């Protein structure tokens, strides 16, 4: 691998807003490489999420949870949803050492990942909940709370499982006419969408209002 290609491979931030398939390159995407931002150390449970922002041709970095003073800022260089074996193989190709907590204790991490997939199986892509609205099968929040606790324990707040958990909790509380808790989860969900891809919070709020109205009419 050439030095330039190696830098793009390990440090590039893929831009989903530019689809190079239109230029005859099937499945390929453009990447943005920054001098400093894309050199953040890797973690399978990162405390930030980065995404491309084409209007300003820049990369935005957002905190996905509270970051303590002097805590290292990290970002994922692989799919944090994947199993330890899959993550390790990908990181090995990039020459990245796997020393984050999820990789140090893979047995514990994989059990949590399996449980998260069981609870939130088939959740699809991040932020797709409001576009593919379905009434929840249950108005109980216990299983969802368990799932969110596991997601937070693994540091997976940047994944689709976390957004779906917040969304399902909002719907469940709405169905039970507990609007205080429903609104709290709705605010967290709006903040999550802003952090994950810059989606305008007012736009997301309107989607949530429509979802709540539908569930309360059911």
JSON list of N, CA, C and O in Angstrom, two decimals, residues 31 83 190:
[
{"chain": "A", "resi": 31, "resn": "UNK", "atom": "N", "xyz": [-13.36, 10.27, 0.33]},
{"chain": "A", "resi": 31, "resn": "UNK", "atom": "CA", "xyz": [-12.95, 10.44, 1.72]},
{"chain": "A", "resi": 31, "resn": "UNK", "atom": "C", "xyz": [-12.32, 11.80, 1.90]},
{"chain": "A", "resi": 31, "resn": "UNK", "atom": "O", "xyz": [-11.72, 12.35, 0.98]},
{"chain": "A", "resi": 83, "resn": "UNK", "atom": "N", "xyz": [-18.58, -7.77, 15.75]},
{"chain": "A", "resi": 83, "resn": "UNK", "atom": "CA", "xyz": [-18.00, -8.65, 16.77]},
{"chain": "A", "resi": 83, "resn": "UNK", "atom": "C", "xyz": [-16.52, -8.34, 16.94]},
{"chain": "A", "resi": 83, "resn": "UNK", "atom": "O", "xyz": [-15.90, -7.68, 16.10]},
{"chain": "A", "resi": 190, "resn": "UNK", "atom": "N", "xyz": [-33.46, 14.05, 19.70]},
{"chain": "A", "resi": 190, "resn": "UNK", "atom": "CA", "xyz": [-33.16, 15.19, 18.82]},
{"chain": "A", "resi": 190, "resn": "UNK", "atom": "C", "xyz": [-31.68, 15.56, 18.91]},
{"chain": "A", "resi": 190, "resn": "UNK", "atom": "O", "xyz": [-31.03, 15.84, 17.90]}
]
